[in-house]
Short mmCIF file of C-alpha atoms and ligand atoms in Angstrom, two decimals:
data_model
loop_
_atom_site.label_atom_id
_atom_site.label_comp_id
_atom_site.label_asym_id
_atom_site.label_seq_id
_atom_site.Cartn_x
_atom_site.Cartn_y
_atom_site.Cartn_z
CA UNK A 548 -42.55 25.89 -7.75
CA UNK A 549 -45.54 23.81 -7.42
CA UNK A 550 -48.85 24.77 -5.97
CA UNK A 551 -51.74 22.93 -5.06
CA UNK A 552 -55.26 24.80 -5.13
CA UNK A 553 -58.04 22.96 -2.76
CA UNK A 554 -61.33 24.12 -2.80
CA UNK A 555 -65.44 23.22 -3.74
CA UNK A 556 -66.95 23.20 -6.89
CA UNK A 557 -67.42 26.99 -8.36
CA UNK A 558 -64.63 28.35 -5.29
CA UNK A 559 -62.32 30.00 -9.02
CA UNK A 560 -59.41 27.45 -8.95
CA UNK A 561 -60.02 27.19 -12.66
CA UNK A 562 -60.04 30.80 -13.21
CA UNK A 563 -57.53 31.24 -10.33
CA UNK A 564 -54.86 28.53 -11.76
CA UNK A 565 -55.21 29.61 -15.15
CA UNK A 566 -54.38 33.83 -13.67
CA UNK A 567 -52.01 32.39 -11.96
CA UNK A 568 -50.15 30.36 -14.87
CA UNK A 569 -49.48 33.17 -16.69
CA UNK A 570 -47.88 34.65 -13.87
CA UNK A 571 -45.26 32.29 -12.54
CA UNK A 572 -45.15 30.69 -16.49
CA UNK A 573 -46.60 27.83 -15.04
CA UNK A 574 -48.53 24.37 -16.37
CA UNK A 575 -51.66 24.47 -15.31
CA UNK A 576 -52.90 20.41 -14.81
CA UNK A 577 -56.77 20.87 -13.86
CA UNK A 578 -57.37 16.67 -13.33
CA UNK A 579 -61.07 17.66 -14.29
CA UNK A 580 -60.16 18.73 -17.64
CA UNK A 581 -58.02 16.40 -18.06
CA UNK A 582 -61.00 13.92 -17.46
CA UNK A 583 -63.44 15.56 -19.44
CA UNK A 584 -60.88 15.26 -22.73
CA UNK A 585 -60.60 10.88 -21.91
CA UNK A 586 -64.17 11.32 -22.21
CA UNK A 587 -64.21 13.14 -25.48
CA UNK A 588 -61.79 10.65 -26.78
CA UNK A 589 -64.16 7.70 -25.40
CA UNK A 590 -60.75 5.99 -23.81
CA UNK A 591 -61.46 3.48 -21.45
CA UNK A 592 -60.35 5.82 -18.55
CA UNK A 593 -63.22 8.10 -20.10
CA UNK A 594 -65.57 5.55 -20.05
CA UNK A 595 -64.57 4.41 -16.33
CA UNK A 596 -64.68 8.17 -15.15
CA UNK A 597 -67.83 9.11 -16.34
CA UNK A 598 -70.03 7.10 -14.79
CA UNK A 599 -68.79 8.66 -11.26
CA UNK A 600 -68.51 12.27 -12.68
CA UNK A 601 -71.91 12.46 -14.07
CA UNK A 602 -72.92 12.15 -10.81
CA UNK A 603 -71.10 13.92 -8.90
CA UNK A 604 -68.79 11.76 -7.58
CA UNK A 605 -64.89 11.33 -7.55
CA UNK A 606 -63.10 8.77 -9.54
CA UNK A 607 -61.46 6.06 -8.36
CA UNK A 608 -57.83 7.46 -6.90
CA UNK A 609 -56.10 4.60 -9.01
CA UNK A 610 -57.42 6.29 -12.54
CA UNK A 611 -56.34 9.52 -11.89
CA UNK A 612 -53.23 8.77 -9.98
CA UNK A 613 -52.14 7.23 -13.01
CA UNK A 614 -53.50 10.01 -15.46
CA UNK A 615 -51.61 11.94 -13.41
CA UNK A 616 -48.22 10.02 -13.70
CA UNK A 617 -48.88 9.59 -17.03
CA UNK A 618 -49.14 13.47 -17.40
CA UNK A 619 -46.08 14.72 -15.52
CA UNK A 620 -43.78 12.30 -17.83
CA UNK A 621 -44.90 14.61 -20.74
CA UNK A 622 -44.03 17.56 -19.44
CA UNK A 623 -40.77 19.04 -18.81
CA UNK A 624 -39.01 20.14 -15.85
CA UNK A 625 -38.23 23.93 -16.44
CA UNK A 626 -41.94 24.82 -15.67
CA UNK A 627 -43.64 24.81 -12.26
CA UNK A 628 -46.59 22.83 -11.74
CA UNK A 629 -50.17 24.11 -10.97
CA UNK A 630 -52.57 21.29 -9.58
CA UNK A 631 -56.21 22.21 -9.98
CA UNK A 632 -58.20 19.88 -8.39
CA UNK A 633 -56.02 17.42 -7.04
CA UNK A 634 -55.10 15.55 -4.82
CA UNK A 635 -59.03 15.18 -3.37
CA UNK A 636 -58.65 12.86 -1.29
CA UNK A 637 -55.71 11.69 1.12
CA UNK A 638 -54.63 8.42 -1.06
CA UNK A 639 -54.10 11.10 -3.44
CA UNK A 640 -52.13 13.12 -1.63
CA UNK A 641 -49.60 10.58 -0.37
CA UNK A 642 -49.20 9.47 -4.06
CA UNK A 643 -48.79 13.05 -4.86
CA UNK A 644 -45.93 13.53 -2.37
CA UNK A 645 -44.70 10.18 -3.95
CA UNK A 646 -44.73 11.62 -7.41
CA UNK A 647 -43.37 14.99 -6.95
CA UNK A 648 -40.59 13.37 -5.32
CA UNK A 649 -40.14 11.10 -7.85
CA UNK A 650 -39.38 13.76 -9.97
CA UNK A 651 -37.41 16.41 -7.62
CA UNK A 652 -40.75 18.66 -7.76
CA UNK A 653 -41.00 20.06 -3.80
CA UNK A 654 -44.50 21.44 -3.37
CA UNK A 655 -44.44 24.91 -2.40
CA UNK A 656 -47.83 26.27 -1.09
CA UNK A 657 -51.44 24.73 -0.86
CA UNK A 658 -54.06 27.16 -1.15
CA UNK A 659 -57.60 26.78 -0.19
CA UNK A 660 -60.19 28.78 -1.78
CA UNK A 661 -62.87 29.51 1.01
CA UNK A 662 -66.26 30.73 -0.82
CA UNK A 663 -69.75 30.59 0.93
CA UNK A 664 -71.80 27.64 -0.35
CA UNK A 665 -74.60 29.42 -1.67
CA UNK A 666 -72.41 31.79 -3.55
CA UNK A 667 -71.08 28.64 -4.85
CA UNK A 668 -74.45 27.38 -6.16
CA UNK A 669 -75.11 30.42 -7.35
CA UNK A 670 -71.97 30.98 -9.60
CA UNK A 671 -72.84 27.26 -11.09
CA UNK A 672 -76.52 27.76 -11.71
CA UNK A 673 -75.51 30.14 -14.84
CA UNK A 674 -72.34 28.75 -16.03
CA UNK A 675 -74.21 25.17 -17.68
CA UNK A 676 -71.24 22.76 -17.73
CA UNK A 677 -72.84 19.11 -17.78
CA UNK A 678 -72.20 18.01 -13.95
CA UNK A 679 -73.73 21.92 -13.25
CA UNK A 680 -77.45 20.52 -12.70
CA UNK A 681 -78.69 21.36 -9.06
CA UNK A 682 -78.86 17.85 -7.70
CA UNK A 683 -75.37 17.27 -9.06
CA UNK A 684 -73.89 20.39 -7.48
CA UNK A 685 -75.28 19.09 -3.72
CA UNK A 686 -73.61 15.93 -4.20
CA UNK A 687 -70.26 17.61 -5.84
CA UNK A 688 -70.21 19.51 -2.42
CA UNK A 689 -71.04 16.49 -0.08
CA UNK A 690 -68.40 14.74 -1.77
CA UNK A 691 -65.59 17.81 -1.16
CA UNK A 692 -67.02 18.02 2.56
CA UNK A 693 -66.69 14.18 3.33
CA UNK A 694 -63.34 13.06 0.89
CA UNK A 695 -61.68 16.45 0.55
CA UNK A 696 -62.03 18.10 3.48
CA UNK A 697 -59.05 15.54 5.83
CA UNK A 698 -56.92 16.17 2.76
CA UNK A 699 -56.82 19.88 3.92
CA UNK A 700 -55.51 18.55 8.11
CA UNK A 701 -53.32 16.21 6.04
CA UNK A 702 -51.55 19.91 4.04
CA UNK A 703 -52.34 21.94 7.72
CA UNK A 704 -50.03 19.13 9.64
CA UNK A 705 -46.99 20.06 6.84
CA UNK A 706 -47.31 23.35 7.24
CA UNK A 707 -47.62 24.04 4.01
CA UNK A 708 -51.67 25.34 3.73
CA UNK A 709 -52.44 29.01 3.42
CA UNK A 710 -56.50 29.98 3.40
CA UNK A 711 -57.53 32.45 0.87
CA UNK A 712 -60.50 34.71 0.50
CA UNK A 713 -62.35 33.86 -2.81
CA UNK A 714 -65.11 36.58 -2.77
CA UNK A 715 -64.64 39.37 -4.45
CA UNK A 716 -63.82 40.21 -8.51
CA UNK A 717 -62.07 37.20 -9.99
CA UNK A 718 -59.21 39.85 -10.07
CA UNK A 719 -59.27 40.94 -6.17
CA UNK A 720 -58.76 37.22 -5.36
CA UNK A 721 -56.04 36.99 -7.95
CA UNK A 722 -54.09 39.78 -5.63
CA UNK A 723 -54.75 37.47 -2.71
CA UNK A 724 -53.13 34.57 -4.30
CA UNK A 725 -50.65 36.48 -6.08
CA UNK A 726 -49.73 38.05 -2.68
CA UNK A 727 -48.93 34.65 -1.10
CA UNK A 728 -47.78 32.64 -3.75
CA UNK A 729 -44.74 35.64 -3.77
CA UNK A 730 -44.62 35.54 -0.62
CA UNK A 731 -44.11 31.80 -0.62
CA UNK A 732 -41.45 31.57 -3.63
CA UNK A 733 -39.46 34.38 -1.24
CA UNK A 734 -38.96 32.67 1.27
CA UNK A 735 -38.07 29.33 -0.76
CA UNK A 736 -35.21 31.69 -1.84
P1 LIG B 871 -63.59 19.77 -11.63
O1 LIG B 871 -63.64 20.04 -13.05
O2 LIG B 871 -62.34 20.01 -10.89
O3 LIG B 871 -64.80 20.54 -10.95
P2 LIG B 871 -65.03 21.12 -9.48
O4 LIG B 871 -63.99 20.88 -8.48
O5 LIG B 871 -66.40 20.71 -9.12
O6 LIG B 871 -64.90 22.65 -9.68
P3 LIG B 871 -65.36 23.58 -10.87
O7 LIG B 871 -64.49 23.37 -12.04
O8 LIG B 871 -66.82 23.54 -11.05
O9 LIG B 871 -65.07 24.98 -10.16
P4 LIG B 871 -63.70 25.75 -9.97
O10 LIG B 871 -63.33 25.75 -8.53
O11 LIG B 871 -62.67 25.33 -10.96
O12 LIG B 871 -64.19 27.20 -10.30
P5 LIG B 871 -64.17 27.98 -11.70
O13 LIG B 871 -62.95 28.80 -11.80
O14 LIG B 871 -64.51 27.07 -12.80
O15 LIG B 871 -64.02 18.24 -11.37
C1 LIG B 871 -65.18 17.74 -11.99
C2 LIG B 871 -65.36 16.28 -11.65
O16 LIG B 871 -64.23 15.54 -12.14
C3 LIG B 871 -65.44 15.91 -10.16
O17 LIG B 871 -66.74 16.06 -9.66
C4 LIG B 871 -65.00 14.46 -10.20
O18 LIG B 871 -66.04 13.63 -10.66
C5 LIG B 871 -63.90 14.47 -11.28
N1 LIG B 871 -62.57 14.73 -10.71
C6 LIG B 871 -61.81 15.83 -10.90
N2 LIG B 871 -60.66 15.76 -10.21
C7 LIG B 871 -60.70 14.57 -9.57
C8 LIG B 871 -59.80 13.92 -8.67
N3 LIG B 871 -58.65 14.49 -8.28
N4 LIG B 871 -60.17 12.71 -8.20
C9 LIG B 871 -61.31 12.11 -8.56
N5 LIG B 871 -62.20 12.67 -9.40
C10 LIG B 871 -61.90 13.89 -9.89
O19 LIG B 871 -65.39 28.98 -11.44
C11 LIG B 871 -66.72 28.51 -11.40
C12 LIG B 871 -67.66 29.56 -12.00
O20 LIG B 871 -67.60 30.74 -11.19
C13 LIG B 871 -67.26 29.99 -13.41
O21 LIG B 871 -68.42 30.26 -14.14
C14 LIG B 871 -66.44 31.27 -13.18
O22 LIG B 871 -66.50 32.14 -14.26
C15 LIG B 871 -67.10 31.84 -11.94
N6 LIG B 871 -66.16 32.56 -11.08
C16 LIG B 871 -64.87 32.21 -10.79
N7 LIG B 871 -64.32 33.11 -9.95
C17 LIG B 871 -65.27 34.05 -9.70
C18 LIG B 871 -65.31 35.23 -8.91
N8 LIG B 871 -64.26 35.64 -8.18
N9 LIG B 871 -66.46 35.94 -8.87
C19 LIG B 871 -67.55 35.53 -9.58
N10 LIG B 871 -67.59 34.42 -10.37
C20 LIG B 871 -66.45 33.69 -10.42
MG1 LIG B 872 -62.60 23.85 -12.46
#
């Protein structure tokens, strides 16, 4: 099954998606990681992201659309998919449908991650990662408010969104997800 997590910077879908790929067996594709390694490597896609995620910002839908067609093609089809991250904005989710149909994958569940915003700043401030600066994080969060935020109507319309509590122990939300993502694969038969 594949399962979308949606939510703003610091909300666990990292920490969530990685729980939850041990679970279900799972590959867990976090398109910010997968970003952050092009950079490493100094690829042009690297060099093309970075100047938007240094600041905050999203890059361009085309780049990661195909980073992410690129990506599927190497893996293989006996493992559900866990998208961390993506899509974040609607073009992306329309070429996600495209994709996953592409490649028989139905999407099973999109969950959104709902975390106050200052316990969001708060669990950034200490963890340091390069984009984790203060100024940074405010426009990270404008950014999932104005692009991100229609790309939860466009999952709400499909019936296929499910909100989940993310305070608490990284392991109490676990249960939460756990609990629906079962629930979910149950009644997929
Ligand atoms: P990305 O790497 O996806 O960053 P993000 O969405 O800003 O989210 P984070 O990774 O910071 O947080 P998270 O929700 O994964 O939480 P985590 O589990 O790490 O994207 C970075 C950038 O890449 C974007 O700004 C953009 O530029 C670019 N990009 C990525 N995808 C893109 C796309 N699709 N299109 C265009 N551009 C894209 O947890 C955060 C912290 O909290 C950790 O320290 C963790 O230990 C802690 N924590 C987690 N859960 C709990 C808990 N329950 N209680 C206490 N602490 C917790
Ligand atoms: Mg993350």
């Amino acid at each position: 099954m594949q399962v979308v997590f949606i939510g703003p910077p610091g909300s666990g879908k990292g920490t969530q998606c990685q729980l939850l790929s041990k679970h279900l067996d799972a590959v867990h594709m976090s398109m910010g990681d997968l970003l952050r390694e092009e950079i490493a490597a100094g690829s042009d896609a690297g060099v093309q992201a970075e100047r938007f995620m240094s600041q905050g910002k999203l890059a361009p839908d085309d780049l990661v659309l195909s980073m992410l067609r690129e990506h599927l093609e190497q893996i293989g089809q006996e493992k559900g998919l866990l998208f961390d991250g993506f899509p974040r904005t609607v073009a992306q989710a329309e070429g996600l449908e495209k994709v996953l149909r592409d490649h028989s994958r139905p999407l099973g569940v999109v969950l959104q991650l709902v975390v106050p915003e200052q316990m969001l700043v708060d669990r950034l401030s200490t963890r340091g990662r390069a984009d984790d600066e203060k100024d940074t994080v405010k426009t990270r969060l404008g950014v999932f408010s104005n692009q991100t935020f229609p790309v939860l109507d466009y999952y709400r319309d499909r019936d296929l969104l499910r909100e989940i509590d993310g305070v608490g122990s990284e392991q109490e939300v676990f249960g939460r997800v756990r609990a629906c993502v079962d629930a979910c694969q149950q009644k997929a038969g």
